[in-house]
XYZ file of N, CA and C in Angstrom:
453
model
N 1.034 -1.238 -0.057
C 0.058 0.024 -0.249
C 0.860 1.463 0.160
N 2.117 1.517 0.740
C 2.943 2.137 0.489
C 3.582 2.808 -0.409
N 3.505 1.559 -1.730
C 4.039 1.990 -2.852
C 3.005 3.023 -3.759
N 1.526 2.197 -3.115
C 0.627 2.600 -4.329
C 0.653 4.203 -3.854
N 0.544 4.596 -2.615
C 0.579 6.230 -1.436
C 1.628 7.025 -2.332
N 2.723 6.384 -3.104
C 4.195 7.355 -3.372
C 3.531 7.825 -4.749
N 3.306 6.248 -5.369
C 2.885 6.507 -6.979
C 1.926 7.619 -6.572
N 0.778 7.553 -6.245
C -0.426 8.543 -5.994
C 0.200 10.232 -6.141
N 0.945 10.035 -4.820
C 1.076 11.504 -4.476
C 2.494 12.184 -5.750
N 3.702 11.095 -5.988
C 3.939 11.477 -7.261
C 3.000 12.433 -8.672
N 2.142 11.052 -9.331
C 1.542 11.464 -10.279
C 0.826 12.987 -10.024
N 0.185 13.160 -8.335
C -0.816 13.903 -8.093
C 0.604 15.895 -8.180
N 1.672 15.329 -8.004
C 2.605 16.332 -7.807
C 2.841 16.845 -8.974
N 2.847 15.802 -10.483
C 3.265 16.137 -12.026
C 1.787 16.892 -12.444
N 0.813 16.335 -12.015
C -0.841 16.988 -12.728
C -0.624 18.360 -12.551
N -0.386 18.579 -10.609
C -0.409 19.354 -10.200
C 0.740 20.637 -10.798
N 1.755 20.480 -11.158
C 2.743 21.061 -11.980
C 2.103 21.415 -13.246
N 1.342 20.422 -13.950
C 1.479 20.337 -15.173
C 0.114 21.917 -15.533
N -0.345 21.721 -14.653
C -1.808 22.977 -14.641
C -0.979 24.083 -14.100
N -0.493 23.995 -13.137
C 0.093 25.532 -13.305
C 0.864 26.240 -13.989
N 2.151 25.333 -14.530
C 2.785 25.714 -15.384
C 2.793 24.955 -16.990
N 1.338 25.084 -17.534
C 1.448 23.834 -18.717
C 2.726 24.415 -19.371
N 3.660 25.466 -19.932
C 4.239 25.749 -20.802
C 5.871 25.173 -20.318
N 5.948 25.104 -18.953
C 6.915 24.560 -18.397
C 7.690 23.094 -18.928
N 6.412 22.222 -19.250
C 6.815 20.527 -19.680
C 6.718 21.111 -20.884
N 6.373 21.871 -21.811
C 6.892 22.148 -23.672
C 8.211 22.681 -23.202
N 8.606 23.519 -22.523
C 10.367 23.758 -22.427
C 10.670 22.598 -22.518
N 10.526 21.804 -21.212
C 11.434 20.362 -21.037
C 11.353 19.923 -22.117
N 10.188 20.028 -22.802
C 10.202 18.907 -24.312
C 10.930 19.336 -25.021
N 11.174 20.396 -25.311
C 11.652 21.229 -26.269
C 13.374 21.060 -26.217
N 13.928 21.428 -24.860
C 15.366 21.171 -23.968
C 15.599 19.531 -24.618
N 14.596 18.895 -24.458
C 15.073 17.365 -24.641
C 15.492 17.065 -26.128
N 14.913 17.437 -27.021
C 14.910 17.550 -28.028
C 16.019 18.310 -29.062
N 16.431 19.423 -28.681
C 17.681 20.113 -28.673
C 18.690 19.341 -27.874
N 18.772 18.788 -26.927
C 20.174 17.786 -26.749
C 20.190 16.631 -27.740
N 19.056 16.006 -28.132
C 19.399 14.713 -28.793
C 19.390 15.254 -29.990
N 19.254 16.210 -30.800
C 19.571 17.061 -32.250
C 21.243 17.453 -32.306
N 21.732 18.169 -31.032
C 22.763 18.208 -30.659
C 23.828 17.464 -30.199
N 23.729 16.255 -29.977
C 24.344 15.294 -29.420
C 25.744 14.597 -30.777
N 24.982 14.414 -31.757
C 25.550 14.421 -32.982
C 26.875 15.224 -33.719
N 26.548 16.436 -33.359
C 27.150 17.619 -33.409
C 28.470 17.626 -32.689
N 27.845 17.842 -31.451
C 28.729 17.794 -30.225
C 29.992 16.294 -30.745
N 29.431 14.978 -30.745
C 30.497 14.289 -31.293
C 31.097 14.272 -32.572
N 30.518 14.862 -32.932
C 31.380 15.253 -34.169
C 32.511 16.127 -34.244
N 32.378 17.557 -33.320
C 32.788 18.652 -32.691
C 33.946 17.595 -31.798
N 33.533 16.807 -30.591
C 34.628 16.200 -30.408
C 35.669 15.321 -30.941
N 35.407 14.337 -32.286
C 36.260 13.997 -32.879
C 37.043 14.967 -33.988
N 36.372 15.907 -34.226
C 37.454 16.851 -34.742
C 38.411 17.265 -34.087
N 38.683 17.805 -33.106
C 38.992 18.328 -32.305
C 40.307 17.269 -31.429
N 39.899 16.168 -31.085
C 40.669 15.161 -31.463
C 41.839 14.500 -32.185
N 40.963 14.693 -33.480
C 41.765 14.485 -34.756
C 42.961 15.611 -35.202
N 42.609 17.039 -34.449
C 43.805 18.112 -34.548
C 44.481 17.530 -33.644
N 44.441 17.526 -32.611
C 45.073 16.975 -31.259
C 46.359 16.067 -31.523
N 45.717 15.127 -32.622
C 46.349 14.324 -32.647
C 47.582 14.127 -33.510
N 46.915 15.246 -35.000
C 47.664 15.634 -36.168
C 49.186 16.910 -35.617
N 48.551 17.426 -34.520
C 49.300 18.564 -33.752
C 50.550 17.754 -33.184
N 50.208 16.657 -32.473
C 51.183 15.879 -31.667
C 51.733 14.723 -32.367
N 51.760 14.671 -33.621
C 51.971 13.864 -34.672
C 53.146 14.598 -35.163
N 53.004 16.226 -35.308
C 53.886 16.972 -36.134
C 54.766 17.473 -35.445
N 54.677 17.336 -33.760
C 55.645 17.831 -33.017
C 56.899 16.821 -32.541
N 55.899 15.226 -32.605
C 56.680 14.503 -32.439
C 58.086 14.324 -33.940
N 57.719 14.616 -35.219
C 58.361 14.724 -36.263
C 59.583 15.956 -35.774
N 58.865 16.728 -35.738
C 59.876 17.618 -35.515
C 61.178 17.397 -34.614
N 60.551 16.902 -33.415
C 61.735 16.205 -32.364
C 62.483 15.316 -32.908
N 62.431 14.636 -33.375
C 62.298 12.968 -34.459
C 63.718 14.118 -34.889
N 63.448 14.933 -35.823
C 64.444 15.487 -36.452
C 65.394 16.037 -35.999
N 65.121 16.724 -34.909
C 66.214 17.403 -34.068
C 66.924 16.471 -33.553
N 66.282 15.289 -33.244
C 66.927 14.641 -32.398
C 68.261 13.888 -33.233
N 67.521 13.378 -34.426
C 68.426 12.881 -35.864
C 69.388 13.636 -36.203
N 69.265 15.464 -35.999
C 70.078 16.214 -36.435
C 71.611 16.436 -35.399
N 70.801 16.141 -33.871
C 71.340 15.971 -32.888
C 73.015 14.805 -33.085
N 72.158 13.678 -33.625
C 73.162 12.767 -33.226
C 74.076 12.717 -34.615
N 73.710 13.349 -35.715
C 74.854 13.358 -37.028
C 76.169 13.794 -36.138
N 75.578 15.324 -35.443
C 76.439 16.558 -35.079
C 77.063 15.427 -34.116
N 76.384 14.854 -32.977
C 77.438 14.238 -32.401
C 78.730 13.395 -32.671
N 78.282 12.559 -34.175
C 78.505 11.631 -34.673
C 79.949 12.057 -35.687
N 80.049 13.456 -36.106
C 80.783 14.472 -36.480
C 82.103 14.932 -35.757
N 81.495 15.047 -34.393
C 82.155 15.367 -33.333
C 82.998 14.270 -32.659
N 82.297 13.360 -32.840
C 83.264 12.246 -31.982
C 84.412 11.834 -33.494
N 84.096 11.763 -34.571
C 84.835 11.431 -35.697
C 86.026 12.628 -35.069
N 85.995 13.762 -35.208
C 86.622 14.696 -35.375
C 87.645 14.759 -34.097
N 87.027 14.119 -33.184
C 87.866 14.338 -31.686
C 88.398 13.056 -32.237
N 87.749 12.013 -32.347
C 88.924 10.772 -32.776
C 90.142 11.203 -33.800
N 90.038 11.946 -34.678
C 91.320 12.491 -35.486
C 92.051 13.044 -34.677
N 91.261 14.058 -33.836
C 93.017 14.797 -33.087
C 93.154 14.131 -32.025
N 92.549 12.757 -31.503
C 93.516 11.753 -30.506
C 94.383 11.031 -30.826
N 93.941 10.831 -32.713
C 95.305 10.068 -32.762
C 96.548 11.185 -33.377
N 96.288 12.057 -33.645
C 97.803 13.309 -33.577
C 97.920 13.118 -32.615
N 97.271 13.799 -31.286
C 98.013 13.712 -30.349
C 99.415 12.319 -29.855
N 98.308 11.078 -30.236
C 99.128 10.000 -30.387
C 100.519 10.053 -31.299
N 100.234 10.178 -32.230
C 101.374 10.358 -33.540
C 102.480 11.233 -32.616
N 101.790 12.508 -32.074
C 102.970 13.481 -31.396
C 104.107 12.809 -30.761
N 103.050 12.245 -29.603
C 103.689 11.636 -27.888
C 104.602 10.381 -28.717
N 104.274 9.409 -29.651
C 105.687 8.633 -30.293
C 106.662 9.153 -30.780
N 106.212 10.305 -31.837
C 107.207 11.244 -32.226
C 108.253 11.733 -31.074
N 107.199 12.489 -30.097
C 108.371 12.847 -28.903
C 109.123 11.672 -28.224
N 109.138 10.561 -28.011
C 109.113 9.336 -27.546
C 110.547 8.633 -28.207
N 110.245 8.905 -29.120
C 111.379 8.658 -30.536
C 112.570 9.352 -30.497
N 112.306 10.387 -30.452
C 113.093 11.226 -30.224
C 114.189 11.527 -29.078
N 113.703 11.166 -28.205
C 114.055 11.446 -26.811
C 114.729 9.713 -26.574
N 114.146 8.767 -27.176
C 115.284 7.515 -27.143
C 116.184 7.330 -28.701
N 115.791 8.466 -29.105
C 117.416 8.160 -29.859
C 117.820 9.236 -29.591
N 118.168 10.091 -29.054
C 119.058 11.153 -28.154
C 119.984 10.592 -27.003
N 118.953 9.900 -26.643
C 119.912 9.274 -25.728
C 120.625 7.980 -26.133
N 120.111 7.450 -27.064
C 120.843 6.630 -27.452
C 122.237 7.114 -28.419
N 122.103 7.647 -29.134
C 123.328 8.429 -29.450
C 123.941 9.005 -28.253
N 123.377 9.648 -27.132
C 124.789 10.508 -25.818
C 125.375 9.131 -25.602
N 124.837 7.408 -25.304
C 125.742 6.687 -24.796
C 126.373 6.316 -25.660
N 126.124 6.076 -26.953
C 126.858 5.457 -28.257
C 127.994 6.713 -28.060
N 128.562 7.933 -27.974
C 129.084 8.989 -28.277
C 128.296 10.161 -27.403
N 129.323 10.286 -26.243
C 128.577 10.711 -25.239
C 129.783 12.330 -25.733
N 130.966 11.964 -26.555
C 131.939 13.319 -26.387
C 131.527 14.244 -27.996
N 130.392 13.768 -28.525
C 129.409 14.932 -29.696
C 127.890 14.796 -29.585
N 128.036 15.161 -28.570
C 126.653 16.156 -27.604
C 125.850 16.473 -28.726
N 126.706 17.828 -28.893
C 126.085 18.933 -29.347
C 126.124 18.392 -30.912
N 126.711 17.413 -31.801
C 125.956 16.935 -32.776
C 124.864 16.695 -32.679
N 124.959 15.429 -31.679
C 123.793 14.380 -31.586
C 122.269 15.628 -31.159
N 122.552 16.608 -30.487
C 121.205 17.458 -30.311
C 120.558 18.496 -31.472
N 122.075 19.202 -32.514
C 121.443 19.700 -33.779
C 120.614 18.287 -34.501
N 121.327 17.144 -34.338
C 120.478 16.495 -35.389
C 118.776 15.560 -35.163
N 118.915 15.812 -33.431
C 117.651 15.328 -33.357
C 116.628 16.914 -33.427
N 117.354 17.902 -33.085
C 116.424 18.910 -33.118
C 116.002 19.345 -35.159
N 116.576 18.954 -35.619
C 116.428 18.500 -37.151
C 115.004 17.494 -37.384
N 115.182 16.391 -36.418
C 114.366 14.962 -36.462
C 113.022 16.165 -36.493
N 113.268 16.689 -34.793
C 111.769 17.349 -34.090
C 110.875 18.508 -35.178
N 111.957 19.579 -35.730
C 111.640 20.329 -36.975
C 110.889 19.503 -38.201
N 111.427 18.482 -38.394
C 110.710 17.874 -39.821
C 109.208 17.404 -39.117
N 109.458 16.650 -37.978
C 108.204 16.150 -37.256
C 107.126 17.247 -36.961
N 107.409 18.149 -36.488
C 106.678 19.747 -36.612
C 105.961 20.232 -37.349
N 106.548 20.102 -38.377
C 106.096 20.461 -39.979
C 104.919 19.412 -40.365
N 105.685 17.903 -40.311
C 104.543 17.183 -40.762
C 102.806 17.201 -39.784
N 103.534 17.143 -38.357
C 102.159 17.353 -37.276
C 101.472 18.563 -37.540
N 101.901 19.766 -38.017
C 100.938 20.903 -38.491
C 100.428 20.216 -39.610
N 100.490 19.841 -40.628
C 99.913 19.532 -41.799
C 98.948 18.849 -41.657
N 99.371 17.288 -40.791
C 98.109 16.861 -40.268
C 97.102 17.775 -39.203
N 97.666 17.898 -38.295
C 96.292 19.344 -37.679
C 95.626 20.068 -38.928
N 96.287 20.922 -39.674
C 95.750 21.513 -41.129
C 94.829 20.074 -41.772
N 94.843 19.257 -42.311
C 94.165 18.565 -42.821
C 92.472 17.881 -41.972
N 92.987 17.815 -40.320
C 92.006 17.311 -39.888
C 90.778 18.614 -39.502
N 91.679 20.021 -39.489
C 90.400 21.025 -39.578
C 90.207 20.927 -40.583
N 90.317 21.207 -41.504
C 90.076 20.783 -42.812
C 88.558 20.172 -43.214
N 89.029 18.985 -42.735
C 87.957 17.895 -42.619
C 86.782 18.124 -41.815
N 86.838 18.622 -40.552
C 85.780 18.965 -39.616
C 85.274 19.531 -40.166
N 85.745 21.139 -40.907
C 85.172 21.990 -41.429
C 84.367 22.026 -42.730
N 84.652 20.754 -43.433
C 83.756 20.229 -44.775
C 82.544 19.866 -43.890
N 82.597 18.857 -43.191
C 82.127 17.794 -42.644
C 80.949 18.688 -41.736
N 81.621 19.858 -40.973
C 80.348 20.396 -39.774
C 79.774 21.759 -40.464
N 80.853 22.446 -41.134
C 80.785 23.680 -41.257
C 81.469 24.800 -40.517
N 81.971 25.403 -41.296
C 82.477 26.875 -40.233
C 81.832 27.063 -38.799
N 82.992 26.822 -37.758
C 82.568 27.489 -36.726
C 81.797 28.853 -36.757
N 80.474 29.189 -35.655
C 79.932 30.325 -35.602
C 80.590 31.293 -34.707
């Protein structure tokens, strides 16, 4: 019996509200109609927005990927240039070691001709220095060709 009383009260409230403001139900029906008609339009707008956001994100990802690839190429170029410079440094150290060893050997063999030995080693060092400068110039030219001139 309680359920019947609730339903009677509810139907009485609805009926009395219709009697007090019959246009209110009409407005409610119109609003529901607008809502039903706008749902496909809102769904289309949401889909377009999502598509444009995905396209913008894809473009950003492509831009970022291109920047990373450019940085990786630059890093590889710098690594090759550094390796070449280290090779020149190793060559220079080997030359210095060779000159020192030659000087020591000559001094041990003929200590009385030390002045001649020093002059001979200086000539050797001058030849090595000119070859080292050519190597450094070649490496610098290769780096400039590879990466472009320094800014």
